[in-house]
CSV table of C-alpha atoms in Angstrom, one decimal:
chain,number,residue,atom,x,y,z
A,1010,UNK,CA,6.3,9.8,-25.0
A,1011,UNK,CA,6.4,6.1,-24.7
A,1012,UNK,CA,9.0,5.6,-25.3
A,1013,UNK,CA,10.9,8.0,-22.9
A,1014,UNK,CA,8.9,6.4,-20.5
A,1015,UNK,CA,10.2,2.8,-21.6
A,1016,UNK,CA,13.4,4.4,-21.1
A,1017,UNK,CA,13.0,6.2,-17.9
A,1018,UNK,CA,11.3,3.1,-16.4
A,1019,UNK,CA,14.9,0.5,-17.5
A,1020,UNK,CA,16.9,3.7,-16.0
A,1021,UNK,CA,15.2,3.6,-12.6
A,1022,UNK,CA,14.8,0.0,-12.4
A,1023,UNK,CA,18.9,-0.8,-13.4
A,1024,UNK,CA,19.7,1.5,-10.2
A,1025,UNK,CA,17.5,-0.6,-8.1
A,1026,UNK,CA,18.9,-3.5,-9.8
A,1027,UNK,CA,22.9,-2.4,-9.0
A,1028,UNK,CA,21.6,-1.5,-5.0
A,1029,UNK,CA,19.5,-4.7,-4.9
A,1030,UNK,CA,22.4,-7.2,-6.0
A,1031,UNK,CA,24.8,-5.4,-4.1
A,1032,UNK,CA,22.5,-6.3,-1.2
A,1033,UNK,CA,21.8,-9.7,-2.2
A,1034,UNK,CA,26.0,-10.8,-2.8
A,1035,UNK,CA,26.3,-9.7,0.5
A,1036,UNK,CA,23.4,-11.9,2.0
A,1037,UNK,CA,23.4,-14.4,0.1
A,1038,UNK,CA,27.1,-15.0,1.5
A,1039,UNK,CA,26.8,-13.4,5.2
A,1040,UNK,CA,23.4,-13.8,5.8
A,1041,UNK,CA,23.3,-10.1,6.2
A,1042,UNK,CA,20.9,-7.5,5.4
A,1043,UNK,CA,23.1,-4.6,5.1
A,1044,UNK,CA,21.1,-1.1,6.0
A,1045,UNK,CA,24.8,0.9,5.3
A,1046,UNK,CA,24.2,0.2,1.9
A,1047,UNK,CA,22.7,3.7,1.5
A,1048,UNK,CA,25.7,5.4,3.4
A,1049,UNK,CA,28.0,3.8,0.9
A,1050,UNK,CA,26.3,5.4,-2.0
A,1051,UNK,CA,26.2,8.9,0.2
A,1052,UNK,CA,29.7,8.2,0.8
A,1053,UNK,CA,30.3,7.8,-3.0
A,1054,UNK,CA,28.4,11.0,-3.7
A,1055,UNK,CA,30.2,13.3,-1.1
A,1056,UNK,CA,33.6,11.7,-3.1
A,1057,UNK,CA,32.1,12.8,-6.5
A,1058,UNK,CA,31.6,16.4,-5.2
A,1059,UNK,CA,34.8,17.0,-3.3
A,1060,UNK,CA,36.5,15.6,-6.4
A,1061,UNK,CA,34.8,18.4,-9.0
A,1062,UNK,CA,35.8,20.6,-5.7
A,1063,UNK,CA,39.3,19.8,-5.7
A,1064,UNK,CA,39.8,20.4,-9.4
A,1065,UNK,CA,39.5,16.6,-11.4
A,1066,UNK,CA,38.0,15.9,-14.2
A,1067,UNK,CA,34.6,14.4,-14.3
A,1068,UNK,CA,35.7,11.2,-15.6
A,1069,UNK,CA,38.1,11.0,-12.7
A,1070,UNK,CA,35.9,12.0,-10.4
A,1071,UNK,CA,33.6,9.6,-11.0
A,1072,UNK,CA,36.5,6.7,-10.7
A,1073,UNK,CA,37.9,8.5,-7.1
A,1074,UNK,CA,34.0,8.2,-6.4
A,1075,UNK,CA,33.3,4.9,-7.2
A,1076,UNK,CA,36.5,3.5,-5.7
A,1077,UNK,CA,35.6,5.0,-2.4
A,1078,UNK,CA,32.4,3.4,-2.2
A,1079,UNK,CA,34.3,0.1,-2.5
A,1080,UNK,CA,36.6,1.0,-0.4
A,1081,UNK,CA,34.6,2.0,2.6
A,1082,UNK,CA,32.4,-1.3,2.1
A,1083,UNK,CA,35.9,-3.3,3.0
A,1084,UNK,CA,36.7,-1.0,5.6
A,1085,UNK,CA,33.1,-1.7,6.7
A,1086,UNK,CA,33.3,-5.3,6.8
A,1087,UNK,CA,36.6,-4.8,8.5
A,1088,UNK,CA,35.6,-2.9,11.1
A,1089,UNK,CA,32.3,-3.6,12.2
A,1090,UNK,CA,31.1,-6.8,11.2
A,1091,UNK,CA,34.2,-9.4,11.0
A,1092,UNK,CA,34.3,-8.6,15.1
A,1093,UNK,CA,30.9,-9.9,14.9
A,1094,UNK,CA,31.1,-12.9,12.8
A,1095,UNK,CA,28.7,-15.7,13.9
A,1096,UNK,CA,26.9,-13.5,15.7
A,1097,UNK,CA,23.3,-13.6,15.4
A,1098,UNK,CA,21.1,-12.3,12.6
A,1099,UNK,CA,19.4,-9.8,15.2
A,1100,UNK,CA,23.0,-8.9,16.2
A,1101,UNK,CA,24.3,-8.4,12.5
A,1102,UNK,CA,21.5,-6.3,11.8
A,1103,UNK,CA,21.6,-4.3,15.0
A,1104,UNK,CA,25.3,-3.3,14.1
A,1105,UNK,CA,24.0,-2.7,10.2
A,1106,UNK,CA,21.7,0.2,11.7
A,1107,UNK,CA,24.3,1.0,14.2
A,1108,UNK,CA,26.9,1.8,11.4
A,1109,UNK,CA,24.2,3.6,9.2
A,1110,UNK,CA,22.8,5.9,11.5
A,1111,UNK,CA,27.0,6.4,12.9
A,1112,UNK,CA,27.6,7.6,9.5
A,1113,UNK,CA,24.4,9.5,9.0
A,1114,UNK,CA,25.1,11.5,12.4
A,1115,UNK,CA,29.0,12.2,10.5
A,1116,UNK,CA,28.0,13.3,7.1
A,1117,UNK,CA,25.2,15.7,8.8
A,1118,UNK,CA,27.5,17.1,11.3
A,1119,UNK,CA,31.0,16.8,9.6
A,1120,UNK,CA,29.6,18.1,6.0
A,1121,UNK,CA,26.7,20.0,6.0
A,1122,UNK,CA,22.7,18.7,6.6
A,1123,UNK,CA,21.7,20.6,3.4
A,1124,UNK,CA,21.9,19.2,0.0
A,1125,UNK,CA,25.0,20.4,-1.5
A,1126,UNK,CA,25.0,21.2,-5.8
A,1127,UNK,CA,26.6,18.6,-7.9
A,1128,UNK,CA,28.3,20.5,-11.0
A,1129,UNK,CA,27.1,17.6,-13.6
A,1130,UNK,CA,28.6,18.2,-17.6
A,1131,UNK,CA,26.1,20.1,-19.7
A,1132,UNK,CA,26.4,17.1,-22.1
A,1133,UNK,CA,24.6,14.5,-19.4
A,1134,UNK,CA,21.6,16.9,-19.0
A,1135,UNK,CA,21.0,17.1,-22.7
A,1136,UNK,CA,18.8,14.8,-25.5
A,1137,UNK,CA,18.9,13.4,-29.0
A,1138,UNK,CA,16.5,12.7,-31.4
A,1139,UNK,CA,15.8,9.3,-32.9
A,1140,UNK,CA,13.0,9.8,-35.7
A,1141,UNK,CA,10.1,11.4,-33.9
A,1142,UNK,CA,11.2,10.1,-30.2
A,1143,UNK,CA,13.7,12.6,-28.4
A,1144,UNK,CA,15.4,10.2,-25.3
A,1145,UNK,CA,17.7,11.9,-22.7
A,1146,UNK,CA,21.3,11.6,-22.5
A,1147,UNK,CA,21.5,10.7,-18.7
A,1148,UNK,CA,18.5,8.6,-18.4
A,1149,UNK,CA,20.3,6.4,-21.7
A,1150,UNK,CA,23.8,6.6,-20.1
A,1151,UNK,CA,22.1,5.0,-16.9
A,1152,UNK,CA,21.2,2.2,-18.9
A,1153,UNK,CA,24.6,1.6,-20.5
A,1154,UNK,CA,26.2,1.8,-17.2
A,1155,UNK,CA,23.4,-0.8,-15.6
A,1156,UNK,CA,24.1,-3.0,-18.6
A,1157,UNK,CA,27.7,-3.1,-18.6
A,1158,UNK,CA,28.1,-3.9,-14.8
A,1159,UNK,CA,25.7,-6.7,-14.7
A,1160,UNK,CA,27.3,-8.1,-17.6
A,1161,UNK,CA,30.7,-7.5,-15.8
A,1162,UNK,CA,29.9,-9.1,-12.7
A,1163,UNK,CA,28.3,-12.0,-14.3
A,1164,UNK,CA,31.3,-12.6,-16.2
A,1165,UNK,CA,33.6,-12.2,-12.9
A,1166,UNK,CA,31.1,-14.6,-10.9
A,1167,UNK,CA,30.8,-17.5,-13.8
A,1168,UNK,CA,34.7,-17.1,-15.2
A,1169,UNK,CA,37.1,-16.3,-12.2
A,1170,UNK,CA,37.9,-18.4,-9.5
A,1171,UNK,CA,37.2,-16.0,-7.1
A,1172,UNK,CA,33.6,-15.7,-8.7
A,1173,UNK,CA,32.9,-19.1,-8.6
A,1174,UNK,CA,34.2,-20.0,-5.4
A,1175,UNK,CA,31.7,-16.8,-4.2
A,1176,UNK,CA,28.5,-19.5,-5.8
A,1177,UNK,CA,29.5,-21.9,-3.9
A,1178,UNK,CA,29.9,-20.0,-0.8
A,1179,UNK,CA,26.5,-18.6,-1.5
A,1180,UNK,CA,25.2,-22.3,-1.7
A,1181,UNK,CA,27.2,-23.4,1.3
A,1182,UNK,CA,29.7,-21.5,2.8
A,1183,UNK,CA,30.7,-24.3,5.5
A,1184,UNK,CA,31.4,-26.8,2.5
A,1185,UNK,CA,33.4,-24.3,0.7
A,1186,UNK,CA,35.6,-23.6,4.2
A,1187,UNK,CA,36.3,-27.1,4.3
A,1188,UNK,CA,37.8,-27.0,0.9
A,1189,UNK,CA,40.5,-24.6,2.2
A,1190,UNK,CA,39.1,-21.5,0.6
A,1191,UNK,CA,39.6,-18.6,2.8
A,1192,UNK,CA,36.6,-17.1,4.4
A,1193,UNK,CA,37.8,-13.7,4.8
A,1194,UNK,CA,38.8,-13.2,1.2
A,1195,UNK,CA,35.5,-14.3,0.0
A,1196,UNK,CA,33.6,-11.9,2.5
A,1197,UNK,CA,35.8,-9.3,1.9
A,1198,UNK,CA,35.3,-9.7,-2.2
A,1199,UNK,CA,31.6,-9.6,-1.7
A,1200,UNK,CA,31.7,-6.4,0.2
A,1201,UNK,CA,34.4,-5.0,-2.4
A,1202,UNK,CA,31.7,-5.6,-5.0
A,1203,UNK,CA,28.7,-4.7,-2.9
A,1204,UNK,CA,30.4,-1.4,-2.3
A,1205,UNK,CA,31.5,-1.0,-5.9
A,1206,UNK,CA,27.6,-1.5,-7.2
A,1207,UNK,CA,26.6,1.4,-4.3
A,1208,UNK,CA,28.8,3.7,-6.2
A,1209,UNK,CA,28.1,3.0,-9.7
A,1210,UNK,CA,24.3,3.2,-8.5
A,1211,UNK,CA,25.2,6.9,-6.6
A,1212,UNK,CA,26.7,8.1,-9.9
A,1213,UNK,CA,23.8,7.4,-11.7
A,1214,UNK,CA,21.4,8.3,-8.8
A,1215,UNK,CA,23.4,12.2,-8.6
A,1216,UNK,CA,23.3,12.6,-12.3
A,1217,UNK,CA,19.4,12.7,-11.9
A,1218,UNK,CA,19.5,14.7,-8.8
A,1219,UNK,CA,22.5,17.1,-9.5
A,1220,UNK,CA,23.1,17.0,-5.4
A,1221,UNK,CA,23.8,15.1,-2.6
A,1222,UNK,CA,22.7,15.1,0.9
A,1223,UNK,CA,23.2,13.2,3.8
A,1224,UNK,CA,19.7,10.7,3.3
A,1225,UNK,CA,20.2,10.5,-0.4
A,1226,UNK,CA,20.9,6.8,0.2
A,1227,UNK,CA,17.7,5.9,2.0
A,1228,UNK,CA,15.2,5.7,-0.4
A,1229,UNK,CA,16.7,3.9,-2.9
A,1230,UNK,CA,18.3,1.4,-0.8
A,1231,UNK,CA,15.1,0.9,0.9
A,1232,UNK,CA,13.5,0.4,-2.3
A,1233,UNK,CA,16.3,-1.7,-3.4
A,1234,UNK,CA,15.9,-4.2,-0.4
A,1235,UNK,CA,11.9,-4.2,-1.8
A,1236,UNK,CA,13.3,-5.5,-4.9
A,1237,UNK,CA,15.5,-8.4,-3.5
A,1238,UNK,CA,12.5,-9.4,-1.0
A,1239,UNK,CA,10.5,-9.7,-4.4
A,1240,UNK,CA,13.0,-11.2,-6.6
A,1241,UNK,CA,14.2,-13.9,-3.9
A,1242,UNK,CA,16.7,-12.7,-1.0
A,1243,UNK,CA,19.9,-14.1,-1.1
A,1244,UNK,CA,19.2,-14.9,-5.2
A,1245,UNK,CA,21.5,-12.8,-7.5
A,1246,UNK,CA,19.1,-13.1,-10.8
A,1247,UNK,CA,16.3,-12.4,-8.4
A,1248,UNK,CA,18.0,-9.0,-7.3
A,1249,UNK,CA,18.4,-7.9,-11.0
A,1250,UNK,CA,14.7,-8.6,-11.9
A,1251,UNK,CA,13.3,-7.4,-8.6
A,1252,UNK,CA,15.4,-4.0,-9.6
A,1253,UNK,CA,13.7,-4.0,-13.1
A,1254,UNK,CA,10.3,-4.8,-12.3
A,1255,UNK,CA,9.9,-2.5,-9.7
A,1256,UNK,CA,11.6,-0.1,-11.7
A,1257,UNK,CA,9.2,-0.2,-14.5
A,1258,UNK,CA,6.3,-0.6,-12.1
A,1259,UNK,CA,7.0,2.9,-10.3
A,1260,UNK,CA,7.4,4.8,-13.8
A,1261,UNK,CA,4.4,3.6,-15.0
A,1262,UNK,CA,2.2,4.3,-12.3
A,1263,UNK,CA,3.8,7.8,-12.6
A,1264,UNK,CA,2.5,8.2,-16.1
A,1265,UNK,CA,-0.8,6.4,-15.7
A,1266,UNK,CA,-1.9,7.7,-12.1
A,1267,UNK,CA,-4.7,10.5,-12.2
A,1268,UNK,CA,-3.2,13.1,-10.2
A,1269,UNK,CA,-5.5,12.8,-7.3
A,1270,UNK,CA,-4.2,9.6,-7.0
A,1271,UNK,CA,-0.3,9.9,-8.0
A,1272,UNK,CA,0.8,10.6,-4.2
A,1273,UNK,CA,-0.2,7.4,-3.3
A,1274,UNK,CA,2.3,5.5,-5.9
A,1275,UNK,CA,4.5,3.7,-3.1
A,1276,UNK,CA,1.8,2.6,-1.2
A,1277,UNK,CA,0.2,0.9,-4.3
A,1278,UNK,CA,3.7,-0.4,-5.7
A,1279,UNK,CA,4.0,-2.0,-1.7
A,1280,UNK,CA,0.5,-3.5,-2.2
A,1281,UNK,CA,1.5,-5.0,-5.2
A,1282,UNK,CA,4.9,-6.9,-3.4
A,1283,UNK,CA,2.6,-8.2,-0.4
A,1284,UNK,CA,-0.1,-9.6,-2.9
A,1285,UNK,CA,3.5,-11.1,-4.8
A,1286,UNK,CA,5.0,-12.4,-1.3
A,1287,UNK,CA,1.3,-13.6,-0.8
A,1288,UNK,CA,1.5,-16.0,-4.2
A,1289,UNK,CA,5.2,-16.5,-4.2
A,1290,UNK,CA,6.6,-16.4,-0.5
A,1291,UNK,CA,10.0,-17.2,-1.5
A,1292,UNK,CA,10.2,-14.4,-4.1
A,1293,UNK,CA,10.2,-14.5,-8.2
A,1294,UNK,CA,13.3,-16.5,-8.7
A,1295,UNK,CA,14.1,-18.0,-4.9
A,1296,UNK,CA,18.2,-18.4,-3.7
A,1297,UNK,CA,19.4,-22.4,-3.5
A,1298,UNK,CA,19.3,-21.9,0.2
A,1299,UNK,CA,17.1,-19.2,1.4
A,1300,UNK,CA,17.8,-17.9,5.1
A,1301,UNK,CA,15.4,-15.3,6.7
A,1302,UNK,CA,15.3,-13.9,9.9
């Protein structure tokens, strides 16, 4: 029982983790919060499901699903916020909400405002045994995925020149425009990333759910952006502990709760980040140069 909870609480926490540094890539180089983040990972789960529709196996499913997520965060970028560059921070996040609820009003008009069934393999709903503990197979495959894309992007962020020029862009983009390096590519990268951790963190998100609606984003991104206020907005390891910790705080206030009590997990868990912004304003691990609005 433990330790499925130890389990259940790394799953949930490495899908905050993906959302929150997704989030974080993209402010830490914009200086935008990005409230579409949750109609990317929609986007990605509508893709998975006309996929299975159309005929593809899962494993290509799940790449046509994750590579529209990326895909749309670029056309994203493209489309509604390099027209706005230098704006404001109350303009960026006006057109942020603007796009979101834009695609909300399309998926529940163009698709269906019901949740539609998600055929997921038999094998990802299944368990093994390890000695007298019996751990899920999706719950474990969540945290194999988290794992291997953090490690990915931190080796892509420390060992490419794209990666490294996109630290020093998150220290100071001006000095790294003065050094030639295009802005657009950079911006664009960090959206092609931030899009690419939205559907990683759908797939993982509709294998628990086994359906997809038109809010399935919401919740999670909202908690995600919880998670980068916490760990330090704008700060990358600050994202991915953020993720974890609030993660492992939700799961075991699930299992540790009295029932009378359990409805009232997320307002506890939001008590906990104010008395955490209350001690440590700046978050857990703060960025190099911190911008708020």
């Amino acid at each position: 029982m433990i330790a499925q909870q130890i389990i259940n609480a790394v799953s949930l926490g490495g899908v905050y983790a993906l959302l929150a540094l997704g989030l974080a890539i993209v402010f830490s180089i914009v200086g935008l919060i990005n409230f579409a983040h949750g109609e990317l990972m929609t986007l990605s789960g509508y893709a998975l499901l006309a996929s299975l529709v159309l005929g593809f196996p899962f494993p290509v499913a799940v790449l046509v699903a994750v590579t529209c997520g990326a895909l749309a965060a670029v056309a994203m970028e493209r489309i509604a916020f390099r027209p706005m560059r230098g704006a404001s921070v109350t303009s960026l996040l006006l057109t942020s909400f603007a796009v979101s609820s834009l695609l909300k009003v399309i998926f529940q008009n163009g698709i269906s405002a019901r949740p539609q069934a998600v055929a997921m393999p038999s094998w990802m709903t299944g368990a093994f045994s390890f000695g007298d503990f019996t751990i899920g197979v999706g719950p474990s495959i969540s945290i194999l995925v988290s794992a291997l894309a953090l490690i990915a992007l931190e080796l892509f962020l420390r060992r490419s020149v794209t990666g490294t020029a996109m630290r020093a862009a998150a220290e100071d983009f001006d000095v790294v425009r003065l050094m030639g390096i295009p802005a657009s590519r950079i911006i664009a990268t960090a959206f092609l990333l931030s899009g690419l951790l939205a559907g990683l963190a759908a797939m993982l998100w509709v294998a628990q759910r086994a359906s997809v609606d038109p809010l399935m984003g919401f919740t999670p991104v909202l908690k995600a952006f919880i998670a980068a206020v916490v760990g330090g907005l704008g700060s990358l390891p600050g994202a991915v502990a953020g993720g974890f910790l609030l993660g492992i705080i939700e799961v075991l206030l699930q299992a540790t709760l009295p029932g009378a009590i359990a409805p009232y997990r997320d307002a506890i868990v939001l008590s906990g980040v104010i008395a955490v912004l209350l001690l440590r304003p700046q978050g857990l691990i703060p960025a190099v140069r911190v911008q708020r609005s």
